[in-house]
Coordinates of C-alpha atoms in Angstrom, one line a residue:
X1 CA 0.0 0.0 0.0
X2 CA 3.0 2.2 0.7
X3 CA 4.3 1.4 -2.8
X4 CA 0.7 1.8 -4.5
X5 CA 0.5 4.8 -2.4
X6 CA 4.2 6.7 -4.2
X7 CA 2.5 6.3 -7.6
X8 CA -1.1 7.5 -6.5
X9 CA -0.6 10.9 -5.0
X10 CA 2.1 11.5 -7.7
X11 CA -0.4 12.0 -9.9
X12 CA -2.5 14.5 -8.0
X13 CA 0.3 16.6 -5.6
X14 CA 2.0 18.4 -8.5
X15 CA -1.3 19.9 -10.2
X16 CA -1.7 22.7 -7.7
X17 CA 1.7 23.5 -7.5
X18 CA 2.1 24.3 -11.5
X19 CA 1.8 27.8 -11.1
X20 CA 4.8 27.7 -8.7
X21 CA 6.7 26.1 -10.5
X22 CA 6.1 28.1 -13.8
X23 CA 6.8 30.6 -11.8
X24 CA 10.1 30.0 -10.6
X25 CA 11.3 27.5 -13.7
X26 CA 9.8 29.0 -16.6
X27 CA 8.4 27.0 -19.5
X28 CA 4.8 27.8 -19.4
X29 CA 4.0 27.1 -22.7
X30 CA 5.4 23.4 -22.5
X31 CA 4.3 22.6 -18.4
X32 CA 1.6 20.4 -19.6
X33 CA 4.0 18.1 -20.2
X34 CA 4.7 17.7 -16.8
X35 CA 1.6 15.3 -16.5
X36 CA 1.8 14.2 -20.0
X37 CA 5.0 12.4 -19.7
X38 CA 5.3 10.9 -16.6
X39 CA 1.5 9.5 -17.9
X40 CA 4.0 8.0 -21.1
X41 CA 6.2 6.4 -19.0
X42 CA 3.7 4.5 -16.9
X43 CA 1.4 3.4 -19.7
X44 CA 3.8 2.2 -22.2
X45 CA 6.8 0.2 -19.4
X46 CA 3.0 -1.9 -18.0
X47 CA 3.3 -4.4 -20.7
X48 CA 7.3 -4.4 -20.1
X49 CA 6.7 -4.9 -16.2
X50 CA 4.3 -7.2 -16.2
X51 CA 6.2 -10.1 -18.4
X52 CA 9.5 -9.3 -16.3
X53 CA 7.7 -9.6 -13.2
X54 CA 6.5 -13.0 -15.1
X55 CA 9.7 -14.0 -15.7
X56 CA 11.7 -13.2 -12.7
X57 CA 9.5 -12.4 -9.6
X58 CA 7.7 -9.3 -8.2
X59 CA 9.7 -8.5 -5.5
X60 CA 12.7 -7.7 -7.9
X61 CA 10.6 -5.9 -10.0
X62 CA 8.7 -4.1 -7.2
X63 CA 12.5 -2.9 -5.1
X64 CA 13.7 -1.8 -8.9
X65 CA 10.2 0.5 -9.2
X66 CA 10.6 2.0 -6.2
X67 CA 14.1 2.9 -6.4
X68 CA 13.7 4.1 -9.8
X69 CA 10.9 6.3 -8.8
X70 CA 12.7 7.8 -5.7
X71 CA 15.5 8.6 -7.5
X72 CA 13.7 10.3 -10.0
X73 CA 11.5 12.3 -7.1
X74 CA 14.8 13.6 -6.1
X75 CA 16.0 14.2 -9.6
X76 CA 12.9 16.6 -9.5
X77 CA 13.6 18.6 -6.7
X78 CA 16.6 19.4 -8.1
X79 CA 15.7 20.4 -11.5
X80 CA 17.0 23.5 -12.7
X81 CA 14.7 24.3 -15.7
X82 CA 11.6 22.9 -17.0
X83 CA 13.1 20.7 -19.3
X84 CA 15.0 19.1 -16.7
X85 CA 11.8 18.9 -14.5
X86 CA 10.1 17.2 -17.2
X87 CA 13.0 14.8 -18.2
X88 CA 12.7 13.7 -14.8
X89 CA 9.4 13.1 -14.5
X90 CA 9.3 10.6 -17.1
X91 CA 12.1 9.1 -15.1
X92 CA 9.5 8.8 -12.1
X93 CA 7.1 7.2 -14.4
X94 CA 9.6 5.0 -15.8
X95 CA 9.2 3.8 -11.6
X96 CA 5.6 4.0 -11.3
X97 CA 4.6 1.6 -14.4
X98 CA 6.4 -1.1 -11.9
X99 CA 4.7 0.1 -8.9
X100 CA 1.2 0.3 -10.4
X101 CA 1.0 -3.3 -12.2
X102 CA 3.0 -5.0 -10.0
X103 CA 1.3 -4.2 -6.4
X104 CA -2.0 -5.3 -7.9
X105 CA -0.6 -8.4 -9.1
X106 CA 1.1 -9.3 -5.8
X107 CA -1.9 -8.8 -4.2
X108 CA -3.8 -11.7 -6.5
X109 CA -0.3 -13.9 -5.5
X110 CA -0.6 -13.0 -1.9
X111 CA -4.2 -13.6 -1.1
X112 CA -6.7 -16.3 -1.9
X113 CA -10.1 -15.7 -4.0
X114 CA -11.9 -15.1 -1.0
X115 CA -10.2 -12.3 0.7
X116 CA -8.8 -10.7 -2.8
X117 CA -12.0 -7.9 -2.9
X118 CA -11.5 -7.0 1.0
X119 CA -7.1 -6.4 -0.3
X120 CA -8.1 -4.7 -3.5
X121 CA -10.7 -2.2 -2.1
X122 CA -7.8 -1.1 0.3
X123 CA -5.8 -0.3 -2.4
X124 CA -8.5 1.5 -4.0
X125 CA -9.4 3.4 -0.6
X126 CA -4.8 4.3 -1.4
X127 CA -6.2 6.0 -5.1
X128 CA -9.5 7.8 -3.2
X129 CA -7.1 9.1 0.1
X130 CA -4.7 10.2 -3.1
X131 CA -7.3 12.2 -5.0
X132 CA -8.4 14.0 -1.6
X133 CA -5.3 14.5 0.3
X134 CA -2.8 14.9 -3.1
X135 CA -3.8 18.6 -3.8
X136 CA -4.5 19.6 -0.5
X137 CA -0.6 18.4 0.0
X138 CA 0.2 19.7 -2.5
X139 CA -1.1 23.7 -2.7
X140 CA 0.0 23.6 1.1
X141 CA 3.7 22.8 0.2
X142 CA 3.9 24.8 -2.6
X143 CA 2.2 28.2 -0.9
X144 CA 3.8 28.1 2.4
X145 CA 7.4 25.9 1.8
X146 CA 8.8 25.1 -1.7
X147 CA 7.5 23.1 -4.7
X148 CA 10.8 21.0 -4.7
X149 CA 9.3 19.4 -1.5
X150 CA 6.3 17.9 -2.8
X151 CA 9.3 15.8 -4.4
X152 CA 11.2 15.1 -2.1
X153 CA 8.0 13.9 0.1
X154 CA 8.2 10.6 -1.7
X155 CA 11.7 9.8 -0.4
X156 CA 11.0 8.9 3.7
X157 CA 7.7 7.0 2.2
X158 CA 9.7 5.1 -0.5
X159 CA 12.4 4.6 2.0
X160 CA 9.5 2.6 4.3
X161 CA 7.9 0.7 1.3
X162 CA 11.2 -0.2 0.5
X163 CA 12.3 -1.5 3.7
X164 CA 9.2 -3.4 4.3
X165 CA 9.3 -5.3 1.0
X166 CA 12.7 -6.2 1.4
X167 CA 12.3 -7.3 4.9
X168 CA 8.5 -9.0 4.8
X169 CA 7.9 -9.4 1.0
X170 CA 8.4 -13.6 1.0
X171 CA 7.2 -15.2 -2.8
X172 CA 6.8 -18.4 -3.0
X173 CA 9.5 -20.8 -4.0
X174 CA 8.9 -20.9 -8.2
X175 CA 10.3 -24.5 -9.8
X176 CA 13.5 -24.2 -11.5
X177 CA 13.7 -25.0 -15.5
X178 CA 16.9 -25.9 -17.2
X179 CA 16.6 -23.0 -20.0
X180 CA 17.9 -19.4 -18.9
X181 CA 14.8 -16.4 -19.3
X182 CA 15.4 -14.9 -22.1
X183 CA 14.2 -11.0 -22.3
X184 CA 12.6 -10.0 -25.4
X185 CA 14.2 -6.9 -25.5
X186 CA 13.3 -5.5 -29.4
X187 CA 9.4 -6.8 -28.1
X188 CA 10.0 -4.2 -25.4
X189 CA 11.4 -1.7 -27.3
X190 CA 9.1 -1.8 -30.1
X191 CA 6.3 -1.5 -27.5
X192 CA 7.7 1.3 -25.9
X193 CA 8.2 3.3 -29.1
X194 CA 4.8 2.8 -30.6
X195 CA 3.2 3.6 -27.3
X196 CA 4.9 6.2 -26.7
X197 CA 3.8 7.8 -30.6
X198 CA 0.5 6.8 -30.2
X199 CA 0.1 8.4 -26.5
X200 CA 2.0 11.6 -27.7
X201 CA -0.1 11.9 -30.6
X202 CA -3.4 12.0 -28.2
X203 CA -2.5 14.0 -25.7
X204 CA -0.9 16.8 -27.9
X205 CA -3.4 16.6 -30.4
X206 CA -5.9 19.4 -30.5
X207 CA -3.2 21.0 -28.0
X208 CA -0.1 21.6 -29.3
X209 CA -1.5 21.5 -32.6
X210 CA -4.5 20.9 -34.8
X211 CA -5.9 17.1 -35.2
X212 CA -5.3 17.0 -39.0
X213 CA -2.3 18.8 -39.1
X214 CA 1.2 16.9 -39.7
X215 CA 2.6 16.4 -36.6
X216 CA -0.7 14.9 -35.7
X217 CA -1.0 12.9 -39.1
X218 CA 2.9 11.9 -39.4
X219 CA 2.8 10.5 -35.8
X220 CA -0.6 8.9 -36.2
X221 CA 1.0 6.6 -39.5
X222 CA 4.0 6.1 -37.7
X223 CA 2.4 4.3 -34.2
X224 CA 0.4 2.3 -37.1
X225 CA 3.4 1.4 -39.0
X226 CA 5.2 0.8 -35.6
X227 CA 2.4 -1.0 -34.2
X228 CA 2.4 -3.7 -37.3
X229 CA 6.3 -3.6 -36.5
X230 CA 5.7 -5.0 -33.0
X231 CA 3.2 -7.5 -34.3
X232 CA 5.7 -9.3 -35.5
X233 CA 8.4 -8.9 -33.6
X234 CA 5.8 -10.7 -30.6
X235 CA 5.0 -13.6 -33.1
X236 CA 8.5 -14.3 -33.6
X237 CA 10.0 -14.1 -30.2
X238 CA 10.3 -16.9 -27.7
X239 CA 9.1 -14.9 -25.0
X240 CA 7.1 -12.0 -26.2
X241 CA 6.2 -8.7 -23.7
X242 CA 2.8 -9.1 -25.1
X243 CA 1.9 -12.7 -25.6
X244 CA -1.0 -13.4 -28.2
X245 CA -2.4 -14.8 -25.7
X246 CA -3.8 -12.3 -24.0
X247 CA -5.9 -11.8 -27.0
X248 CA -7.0 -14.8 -28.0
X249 CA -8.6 -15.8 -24.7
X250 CA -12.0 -15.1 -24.4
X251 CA -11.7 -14.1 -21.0
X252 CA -9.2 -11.6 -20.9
X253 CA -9.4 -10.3 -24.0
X254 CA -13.4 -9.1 -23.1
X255 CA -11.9 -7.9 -19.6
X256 CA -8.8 -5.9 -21.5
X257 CA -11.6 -4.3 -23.8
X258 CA -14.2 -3.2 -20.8
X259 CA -11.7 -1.9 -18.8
X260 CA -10.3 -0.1 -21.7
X261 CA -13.7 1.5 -22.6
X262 CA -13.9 2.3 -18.8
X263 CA -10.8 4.2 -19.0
X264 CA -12.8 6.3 -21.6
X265 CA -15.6 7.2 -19.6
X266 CA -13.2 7.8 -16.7
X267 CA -12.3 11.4 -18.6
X268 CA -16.1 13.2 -18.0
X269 CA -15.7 13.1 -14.7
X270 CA -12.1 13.6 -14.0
X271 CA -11.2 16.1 -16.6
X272 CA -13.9 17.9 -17.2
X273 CA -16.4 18.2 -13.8
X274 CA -13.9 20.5 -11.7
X275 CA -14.3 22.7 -14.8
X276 CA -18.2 22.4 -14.6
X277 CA -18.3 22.8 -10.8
X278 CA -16.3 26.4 -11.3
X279 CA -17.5 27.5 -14.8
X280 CA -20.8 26.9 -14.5
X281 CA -21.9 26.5 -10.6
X282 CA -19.3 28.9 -9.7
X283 CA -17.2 26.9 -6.8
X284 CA -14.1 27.1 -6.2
X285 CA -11.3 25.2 -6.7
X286 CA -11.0 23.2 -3.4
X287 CA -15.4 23.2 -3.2
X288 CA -15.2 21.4 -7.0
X289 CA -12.5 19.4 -6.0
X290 CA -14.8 17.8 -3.4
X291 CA -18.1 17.3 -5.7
X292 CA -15.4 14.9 -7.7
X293 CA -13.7 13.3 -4.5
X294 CA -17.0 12.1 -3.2
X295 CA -16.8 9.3 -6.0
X296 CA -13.8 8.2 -4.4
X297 CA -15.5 7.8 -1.1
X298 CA -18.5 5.1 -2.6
X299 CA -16.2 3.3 -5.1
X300 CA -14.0 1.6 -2.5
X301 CA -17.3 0.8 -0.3
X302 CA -18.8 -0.9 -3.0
X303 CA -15.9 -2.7 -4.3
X304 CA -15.5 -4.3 -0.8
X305 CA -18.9 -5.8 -1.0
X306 CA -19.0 -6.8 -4.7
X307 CA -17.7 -10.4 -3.4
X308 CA -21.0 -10.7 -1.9
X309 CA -22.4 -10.2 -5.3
X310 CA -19.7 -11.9 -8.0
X311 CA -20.0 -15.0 -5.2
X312 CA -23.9 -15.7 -6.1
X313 CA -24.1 -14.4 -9.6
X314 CA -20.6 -14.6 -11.2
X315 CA -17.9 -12.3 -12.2
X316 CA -19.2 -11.0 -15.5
X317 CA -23.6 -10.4 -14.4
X318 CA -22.0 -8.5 -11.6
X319 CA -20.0 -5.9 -14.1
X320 CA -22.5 -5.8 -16.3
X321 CA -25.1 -5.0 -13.6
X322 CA -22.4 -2.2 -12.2
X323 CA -21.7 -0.9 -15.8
X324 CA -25.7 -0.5 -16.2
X325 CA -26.2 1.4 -13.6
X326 CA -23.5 3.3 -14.7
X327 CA -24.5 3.8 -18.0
X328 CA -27.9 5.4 -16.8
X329 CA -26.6 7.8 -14.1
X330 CA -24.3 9.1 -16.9
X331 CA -27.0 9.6 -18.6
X332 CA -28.7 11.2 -15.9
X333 CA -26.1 14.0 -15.7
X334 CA -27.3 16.2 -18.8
X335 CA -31.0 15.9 -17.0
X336 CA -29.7 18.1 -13.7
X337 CA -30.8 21.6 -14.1
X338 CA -29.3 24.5 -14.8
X339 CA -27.6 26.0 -13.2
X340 CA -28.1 23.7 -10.2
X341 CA -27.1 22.8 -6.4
X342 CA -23.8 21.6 -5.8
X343 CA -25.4 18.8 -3.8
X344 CA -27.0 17.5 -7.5
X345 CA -23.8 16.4 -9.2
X346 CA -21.9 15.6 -6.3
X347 CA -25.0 12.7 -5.9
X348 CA -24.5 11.8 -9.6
X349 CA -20.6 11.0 -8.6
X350 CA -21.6 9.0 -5.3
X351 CA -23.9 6.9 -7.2
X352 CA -21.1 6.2 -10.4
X353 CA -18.3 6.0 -7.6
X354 CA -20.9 2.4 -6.2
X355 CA -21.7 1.7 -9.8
X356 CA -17.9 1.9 -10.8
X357 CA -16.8 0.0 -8.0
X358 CA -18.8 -2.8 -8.5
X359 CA -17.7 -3.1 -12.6
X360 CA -14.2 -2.8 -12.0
X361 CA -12.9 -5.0 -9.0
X362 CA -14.6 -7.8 -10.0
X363 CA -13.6 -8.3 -13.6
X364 CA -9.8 -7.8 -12.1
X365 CA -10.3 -10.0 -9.5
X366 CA -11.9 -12.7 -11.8
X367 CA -9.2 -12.1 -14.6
X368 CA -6.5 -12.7 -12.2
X369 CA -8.6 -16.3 -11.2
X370 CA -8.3 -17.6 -14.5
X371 CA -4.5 -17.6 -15.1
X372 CA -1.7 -19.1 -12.7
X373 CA 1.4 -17.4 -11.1
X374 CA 3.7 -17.0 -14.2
X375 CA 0.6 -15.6 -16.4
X376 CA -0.7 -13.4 -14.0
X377 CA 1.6 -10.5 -14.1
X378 CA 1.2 -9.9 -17.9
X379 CA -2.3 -10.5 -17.3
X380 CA -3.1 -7.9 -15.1
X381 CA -0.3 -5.6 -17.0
X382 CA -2.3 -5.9 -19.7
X383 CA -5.4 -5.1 -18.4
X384 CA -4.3 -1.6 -16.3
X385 CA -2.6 -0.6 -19.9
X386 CA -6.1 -0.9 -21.8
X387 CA -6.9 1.3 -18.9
X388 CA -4.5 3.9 -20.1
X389 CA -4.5 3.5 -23.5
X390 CA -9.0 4.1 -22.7
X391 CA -8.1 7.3 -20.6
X392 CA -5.4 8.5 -23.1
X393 CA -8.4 8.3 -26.5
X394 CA -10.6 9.8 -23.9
X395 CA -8.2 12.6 -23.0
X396 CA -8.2 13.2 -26.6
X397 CA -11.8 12.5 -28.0
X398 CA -14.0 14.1 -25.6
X399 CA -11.9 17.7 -25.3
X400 CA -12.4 17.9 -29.2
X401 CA -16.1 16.9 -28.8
X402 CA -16.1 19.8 -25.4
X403 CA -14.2 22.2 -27.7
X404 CA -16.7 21.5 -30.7
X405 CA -19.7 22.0 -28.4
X406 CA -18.7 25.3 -26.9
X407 CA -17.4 26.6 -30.4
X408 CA -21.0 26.1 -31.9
X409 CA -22.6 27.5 -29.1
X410 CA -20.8 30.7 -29.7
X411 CA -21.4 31.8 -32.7
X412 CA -24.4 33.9 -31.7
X413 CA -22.4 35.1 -28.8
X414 CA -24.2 38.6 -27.3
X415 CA -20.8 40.0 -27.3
X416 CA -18.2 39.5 -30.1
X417 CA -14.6 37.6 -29.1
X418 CA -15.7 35.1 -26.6
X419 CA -13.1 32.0 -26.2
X420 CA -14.0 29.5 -27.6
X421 CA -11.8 26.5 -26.1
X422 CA -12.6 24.9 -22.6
X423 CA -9.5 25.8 -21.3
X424 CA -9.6 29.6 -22.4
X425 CA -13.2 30.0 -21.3
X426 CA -12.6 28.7 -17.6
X427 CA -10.1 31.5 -17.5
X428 CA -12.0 33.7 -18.4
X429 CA -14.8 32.8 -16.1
X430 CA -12.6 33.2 -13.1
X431 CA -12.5 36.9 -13.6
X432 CA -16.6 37.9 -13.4
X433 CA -15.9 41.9 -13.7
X434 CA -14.9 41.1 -17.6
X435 CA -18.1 40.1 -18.7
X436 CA -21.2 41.8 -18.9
X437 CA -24.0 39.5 -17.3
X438 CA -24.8 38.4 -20.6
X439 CA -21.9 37.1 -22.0
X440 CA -21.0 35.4 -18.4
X441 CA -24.5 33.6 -18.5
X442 CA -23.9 33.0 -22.1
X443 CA -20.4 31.1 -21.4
X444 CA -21.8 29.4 -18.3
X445 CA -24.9 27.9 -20.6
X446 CA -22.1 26.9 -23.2
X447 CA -20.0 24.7 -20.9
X448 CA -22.8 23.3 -19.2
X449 CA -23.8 22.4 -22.8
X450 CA -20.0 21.3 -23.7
X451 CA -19.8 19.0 -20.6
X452 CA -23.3 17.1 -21.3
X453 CA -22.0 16.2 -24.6
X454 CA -18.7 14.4 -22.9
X455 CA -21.3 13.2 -20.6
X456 CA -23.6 11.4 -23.6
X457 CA -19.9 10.6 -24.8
X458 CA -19.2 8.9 -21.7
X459 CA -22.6 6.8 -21.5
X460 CA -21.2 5.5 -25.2
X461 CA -18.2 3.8 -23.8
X462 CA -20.5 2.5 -20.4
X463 CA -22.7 1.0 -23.7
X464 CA -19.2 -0.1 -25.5
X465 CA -18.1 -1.8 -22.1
X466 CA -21.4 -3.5 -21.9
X467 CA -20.8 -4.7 -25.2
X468 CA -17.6 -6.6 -24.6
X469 CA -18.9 -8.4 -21.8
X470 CA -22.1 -9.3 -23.5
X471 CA -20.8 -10.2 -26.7
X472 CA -17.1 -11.6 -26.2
X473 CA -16.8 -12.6 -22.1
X474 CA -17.6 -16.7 -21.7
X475 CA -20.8 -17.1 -19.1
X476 CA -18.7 -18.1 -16.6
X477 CA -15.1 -17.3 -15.8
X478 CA -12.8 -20.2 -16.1
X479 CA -11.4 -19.8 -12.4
X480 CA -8.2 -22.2 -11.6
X481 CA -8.6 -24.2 -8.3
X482 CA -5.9 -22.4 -6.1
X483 CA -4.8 -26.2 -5.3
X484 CA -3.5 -26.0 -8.5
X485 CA 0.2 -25.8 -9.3
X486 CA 2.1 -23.6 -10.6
X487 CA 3.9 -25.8 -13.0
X488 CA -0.1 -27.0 -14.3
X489 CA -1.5 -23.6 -14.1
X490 CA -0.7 -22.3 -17.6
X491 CA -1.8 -25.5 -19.0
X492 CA -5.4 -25.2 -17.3
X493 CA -5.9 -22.0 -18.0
X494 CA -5.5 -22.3 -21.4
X495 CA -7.6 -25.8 -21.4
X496 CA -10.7 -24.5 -19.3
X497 CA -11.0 -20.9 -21.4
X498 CA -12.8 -22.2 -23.7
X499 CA -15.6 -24.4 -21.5
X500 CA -17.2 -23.5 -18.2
X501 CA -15.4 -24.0 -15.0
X502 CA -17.6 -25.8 -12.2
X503 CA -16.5 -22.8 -10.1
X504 CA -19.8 -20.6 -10.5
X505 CA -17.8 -17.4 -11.2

């Protein structure tokens, strides 16, 4: 949890600080990068993680993260320009790819069936005390010390999470074979470079410059081409980073694809409520800050007790029933009147906070059942990287659908020169004695228009999530006995995927 707990807040402390830092490093046109690398790092080394952890053991794995992650917390504090800040964050992601993938899969080695929901929902309650805490943390160190320490913070927690793991981290004894691991290194490589195209292209698009223009275009055609590249690298090596496998059981590939498409929706909420909570209902930032944390106050509740509800009903009715009731309170959010009570939409992220809760931990726990010690790492890699790759398309789609939305809506602007991008019209909002009353309201009723559209948006991937488990997920989940070895557990797996297990799951 202290591990899980590095990469969580990391991803939440340095927002409020930004202006600080621009402030005193410079490089405010390129600070977004900031978040957008360190996101690279993590999303494109799961895949890479997850087979080494596979092939050598988590705990090696897990002590190289977290050294790799301190070491670039303290390469940020002492960054001397922005380009050196950003450099280093990527090296702090470079850590937190082995943190994230690897603490959930120890916690699938560590823990029987039983008892895995009551374990993950702890690590669930490390994301939601993240998301709270991380900004709070984070404007307090920044206003009334220095940015460099929300940094340099990390180092007496990783020091701890180190030292425990070393000391009380105790894996099973795996059987020896006669043939030395061999790394597929140009698997990794090519995986890292076309992920790392493909993520750049999405978050800078629409940003740093237009969809269809050709930095856009050129790096589009070259994650494709790099992509087909790494196709067949992976069919040719002895041990591939991303086994076909992966895809071609029913199982996982359905799971992979739900929780990718839940990584989509994840963006309305995230990204674009704080910015509907102060353009629209006028809060500020620490009020709309809390009408999103609520979610993370329900979601670990309900993923707790989804084991009362996967253990009657199975695995897959119990994410689709979650992802339902999902789907509709998404839909229920362009219903709320404008322009509302706070108390309206922070109810509408309670409720998707339970409904989220009982979609995800279940289809994670159950994915992790079906595969045996050394497929379980790349399993659950490969399931938290559809997860990024979902947020990453989200990132992308739904801010040009926000921006399309908001553009539209001003042409008939009462006064002439309004903003018309998200970003540019929540600044202007923050500064009421600009605008007449008109042109405020106007604005307002434009991003509360803008943010129903993401909102729709969102219900799509809900319905694209349902989809996958309808359509491609088996009835029941092809759970492996835990009396099973680990030297028959890749063979079972692969002979129960396609029939139903007696386990009702």
């Amino acid at each position: 949890m202290l591990g899980m707990a590095l990469a969580a807040i990391d991803g939440t402390i340095v927002s409020t600080a930004v202006p600080q830092i621009v402030g005193d490093l410079g490089g405010f046109t390129v600070f977004s990068w900031l978040f957008s690398g360190y996101l690279l790092a993590v999303t494109v080394t799961l895949p890479v993680y997850g087979k080494l952890s596979d092939t050598f053991g988590r705990k090696p794995v897990l002590i190289a993260g977290i050294i790799l992650f301190l070491v670039g917390s303290l390469l940020c504090a002492a960054a001397w320009n922005m380009g050196a800040l950003i450099a280093f964050r990527v090296v702090q992601g470079l850590g937190g790819g082995a943190l994230q993938g690897t603490v959930q899969t120890i916690a699938a080695d560590l823990y029987p069936l039983k008892e895995r929901p009551r374990i993950q929902a702890k690590l669930s309650t490390v994301w939601a005390t993240s998301a709270v805490a991380g900004p709070v943390v984070g404007g307090l160190l920044a206003g009334y010390a220095d940015w460099r320490w929300i940094f340099l913070i990390n180092l007496p927690v990783g020091a701890i999470a180190l030292w425990l793991v070393v000391r009380h981290l105790h894996e099973p004894a795996r059987p020896k074979t006669r043939t030395r691991p061999r790394i597929d290194w140009a698997g990794a490589l090519a995986v890292f470079a076309t992920g790392t195209l493909l993520l750049t292209a999405l978050v800078q698009g629409g940003v740093a410059w237009p969809w269809l223009s050709a930095p856009s275009l050129g790096l589009f055609a070259a994650s494709a081409a790099l992509a087909a590249l790494t196709v067949v690298i992976e069919r040719r090596a002895a041990e591939p980073i991303i086994p076909g496998w992966v895809w071609r059981r029913r199982t996982i590939a359905s799971v992979n694809l739900a929780l990718g498409a839940m990584g989509l929706l994840m963006v309305a909420p995230t990204v674009f409520l704080p910015t509907y909570a102060q353009s629209v209902l006028g809060l500020g930032p620490i009020a709309a800050g809390f009408v999103l944390s609520v979610m993370t106050l329900s979601w670990p509740v309900s993923a707790a007790l989804s084991d009362r509800v996967y253990n009657r009903i199975g695995f897959r009715l119990t994410a689709i029933i979650g992802m339902s009731a999902a789907l509709l309170i998404l839909l229920a959010f362009p219903l709320l009147p404008y322009p509302g009570e706070p108390w309206q939409p922070a109810l509408i992220m309670l409720l998707l906070g339970a409904a989220l809760g009982l979609f995800q931990l279940p289809l994670i726990v159950g994915v992790q059942s079906t595969v045996g010690w050394a497929e379980r790492g790349t399993t659950t890699a490969s399931v938290l990287f559809c997860r990024q790759v979902g947020q990453s398309i989200g990132a992308a789609v739904f801010g040009a659908v926000a921006n399309s939305v908001l553009a539209a809506r001003l042409l008939d602007a009462p006064t002439p020169g309004l903003p018309d991008d998200l970003d540019a019209v929540a600044r202007t909002l923050e500064d009421p004695g600009a605008l007449s009353a008109a042109a405020t309201d106007h604005l307002r009723r434009a991003v509360d228009a803008a943010v129903d559209y993401v909102y729709i948006g969102a219900a799509g991937a809900a319905a694209l999530a349902l989809l996958a488990l309808v359509v491609l997920a088996p009835r029941r989940f092809p759970v492996i006995s835990e009396a099973v070895s680990t030297e028959a557990v890749s063979t079972e797996a692969v002979s129960t995927e396609t029939g139903d297990s007696p386990d009702p799951r």
